[in-house]
Amino acid sequence: MTAPTQPASLISRPLMFWTGVALTCAGVGQHVWMFIDSASMGFHMAMMGTSGVMWAAMVAIVVGVAVSGYAVVQPPGADPAAAPAPAPTPPTSRHRLIAVLSFALMVDQMKPATLAFIQPGMRAEFHLSAADISWLPTVALSGTVVGSLVGGRAADRIGRRATILVASLLFLGTTVCGAMPTFTGILVMCALMGMAAGGMLPVVYALMTESLPPGRRAAIMVLQAGLTTTGGYMAAAGLAAVLIPLAGWRVLWFAQLPLVLILIALNRWIPESAAFTAQQSRPVRVPASTLFKGSQRAKTLVVSGYALAWGLVYWGFITFLPTQLEAANEGGTSAATLLFISSLLSIPTCVVAAWLYMRWSAKGTMVVYAALTVAALLALASVGLDGSRPILLTAVILLFAGTAGVIALIGPYTAEIYPMAIRGTAGGWAAAVGKSGGAFGPPLIALVLSAPGGMRTAAVLVAVPMAVAGGAVALRGSNPRAAAQHSGDAARLDAELDDLVRSRTVPAERTTGVTPLPGKDGAAP
C-alpha cells in the first residue's frame, strides 16, 4: 500500500505544484498557438512584435515556474530528522530510476544539440551576421556554466529530486524560445534554458551514485553518460531533418515540449536519495569552499583540470575542425558527416569505457582516454589537414573516440569520489569548468588559427593541457573502485569532511554539537 504512494509524497505541496505546472502550460500553450498562427507567414515571427497577450503568457510562465519550484522545496521549519527516510531502492525501482533519469539526460542533451540546427534558419530570418549568431552558443553555454554551479549547490541544500524537478520546470517554461519575435528574446530564453541544462546533469549523477549498488553503478553511469549524449544529439538531428523543412527552425523547440511534459509526469518514479534525506539531520552546513580545503583540494584540482582540458578540445578545437577540413578540400568531407561519425563512435567508445572503468581501474581508464585524445591531436599536428587522407581520417576518428570517452567518464567519476554532503556541489563545479571551455575556447582557437601554423599549432595547444590533466589523474587521482572494496569507505569520507569543517573554522550554520554523518553512501546493498 505504501510503496506506490511514497514517491508522490516527496512533493511537499502537491496541489500547489500541479497548479503551477498548469499555469506554465497555459502560458506555453498560448505561445504554441501564436507559432501555429504564423504559418501563413512561413512561420516567421520576427516582424510580429510582442503583444499584450504574449506578455501575459510570459507572466503566467514565470509565476507558474516559481509556484511549482517553491512547492517542491521542503517547507520552512520542517524537521528533516522526523521525516521518514525513503527505504533503500529495490531492484525494480532501480530499473525504473535508471530509465527515467536516462530519459531526463537525453532531454537535457537535446537542448544544446538543437543550437547547431537552428542557427541557419535563425540567421536568415533575423538577417544576422556571423558575429551576431556567434552570441547564441556563447550565451547558451554561459547559462550552462551558471546552471551547473547553482544546480550542483542546490542539490546539496534542497535535495537531488527537488533540483531535478526545478530544472524540468525551467525546460518547460523556456520552450517558448521558439516564439520569441526578437533575437534578444531568444538569447534570454537560451540563457535560461542553458541554466536548466547545466543544473540537471551533475544532480542526476549524484542521485544515481546514491541509489545504485557500488558494484554496478560505475558501468551503468558511464554508459548512461555516453549513450544519452549520443541519443540526445541524434534525436535533435532527426527532429531537425524531419521538421525544419515542414515548419522552419522554430518548431524544434516546441517539438521538445511533449518530452518535457512526460519527464515531469514521471516525477513519481524519481525518489529522493535515502542518504540525502538521512543527512538532512546534520547540524552543519558544508560550504562550497570546502571543495578547495584539506583532502578535497587535490580531488578538485584534478577533476577541474580534466574537465577544462576536455572543454578546450571539444568546444575549441573540434568546433573548428569540420570547417577546416572542408577548406582543405579533403575529398568532400563535410561537417555533417564528421558530426554523424562522432555520434556513432560514441556508442562503442562508451561501452569500452564502461567495461574498463568497472573491470580495471577508474582513473586508469581516464588516463587511457586522455592519452588517446592527446595522441590523436599530435597526429593531426604532425600530418596537417592536407596530409595523408587515411592517416588524417584515422586521427579524426581517434579524436572523436577519445573525447567521447572523456566526457562519459568525468561526471560519474566526480560523483563517486566526493563525500555525499558536497557531491552535488562538486559535480556542478566540474560540469561548469568543462562548459567554460565554450566561453573562451572558440575565441582562443580562432586567434591561433590566424597565426602561422594554423590548425597544427592549435592541435598542439589543446594537447598540452589534456596531457597535463591525464598525468594529474595518474599521479593524484582517486580510484573509486578501490575505495568501494571497503564497506566503511563512505563513512570514512564523510567523517573526514566533518572533521575538516570543524577544524578549519569554515563558516557554517550550526545548531548543536556535530553528530556523525550517516555511515552509508545511499547505495542499496
mmCIF file with all atom_site columns, N, CA and C in Angstrom, residues 5 22 31 79 264 328 355 454:
data_model
loop_
_atom_site.group_PDB
_atom_site.id
_atom_site.type_symbol
_atom_site.label_atom_id
_atom_site.label_alt_id
_atom_site.label_comp_id
_atom_site.label_asym_id
_atom_site.label_entity_id
_atom_site.label_seq_id
_atom_site.pdbx_PDB_ins_code
_atom_site.Cartn_x
_atom_site.Cartn_y
_atom_site.Cartn_z
_atom_site.occupancy
_atom_site.B_iso_or_equiv
_atom_site.pdbx_formal_charge
_atom_site.auth_seq_id
_atom_site.auth_comp_id
_atom_site.auth_asym_id
_atom_site.auth_atom_id
_atom_site.pdbx_PDB_model_num
ATOM 1  N N  . THR A 1 5   ? 2.603  5.005  -3.222  1.00 0.00 ? 5   THR A N  1
ATOM 2  C CA . THR A 1 5   ? 2.355  6.411  -2.907  1.00 0.00 ? 5   THR A CA 1
ATOM 3  C C  . THR A 1 5   ? 3.580  7.133  -2.388  1.00 0.00 ? 5   THR A C  1
ATOM 4  N N  . ALA A 1 22  ? 0.198  23.671 -14.378 1.00 0.00 ? 22  ALA A N  1
ATOM 5  C CA . ALA A 1 22  ? -0.928 24.012 -15.269 1.00 0.00 ? 22  ALA A CA 1
ATOM 6  C C  . ALA A 1 22  ? -0.821 25.463 -15.750 1.00 0.00 ? 22  ALA A C  1
ATOM 7  N N  . HIS A 1 31  ? 1.850  30.543 -26.512 1.00 0.00 ? 31  HIS A N  1
ATOM 8  C CA . HIS A 1 31  ? 2.955  30.751 -27.446 1.00 0.00 ? 31  HIS A CA 1
ATOM 9  C C  . HIS A 1 31  ? 2.905  29.739 -28.596 1.00 0.00 ? 31  HIS A C  1
ATOM 10 N N  . ASP A 1 79  ? 11.149 19.451 10.162  1.00 0.00 ? 79  ASP A N  1
ATOM 11 C CA . ASP A 1 79  ? 12.251 18.747 10.816  1.00 0.00 ? 79  ASP A CA 1
ATOM 12 C C  . ASP A 1 79  ? 12.643 17.560 9.963   1.00 0.00 ? 79  ASP A C  1
ATOM 13 N N  . ILE A 1 264 ? 8.167  15.497 -16.532 1.00 0.00 ? 264 ILE A N  1
ATOM 14 C CA . ILE A 1 264 ? 7.522  15.989 -15.310 1.00 0.00 ? 264 ILE A CA 1
ATOM 15 C C  . ILE A 1 264 ? 6.499  14.983 -14.804 1.00 0.00 ? 264 ILE A C  1
ATOM 16 N N  . ALA A 1 328 ? 40.210 22.519 -46.558 1.00 0.00 ? 328 ALA A N  1
ATOM 17 C CA . ALA A 1 328 ? 41.374 21.809 -47.092 1.00 0.00 ? 328 ALA A CA 1
ATOM 18 C C  . ALA A 1 328 ? 40.996 20.902 -48.255 1.00 0.00 ? 328 ALA A C  1
ATOM 19 N N  . TRP A 1 355 ? 33.275 -0.729 -19.509 1.00 0.00 ? 355 TRP A N  1
ATOM 20 C CA . TRP A 1 355 ? 33.880 -2.024 -19.140 1.00 0.00 ? 355 TRP A CA 1
ATOM 21 C C  . TRP A 1 355 ? 35.212 -1.813 -18.434 1.00 0.00 ? 355 TRP A C  1
ATOM 22 N N  . GLY A 1 454 ? 48.542 27.593 -38.021 1.00 0.00 ? 454 GLY A N  1
ATOM 23 C CA . GLY A 1 454 ? 47.118 27.326 -38.087 1.00 0.00 ? 454 GLY A CA 1
ATOM 24 C C  . GLY A 1 454 ? 46.664 26.150 -37.249 1.00 0.00 ? 454 GLY A C  1
#
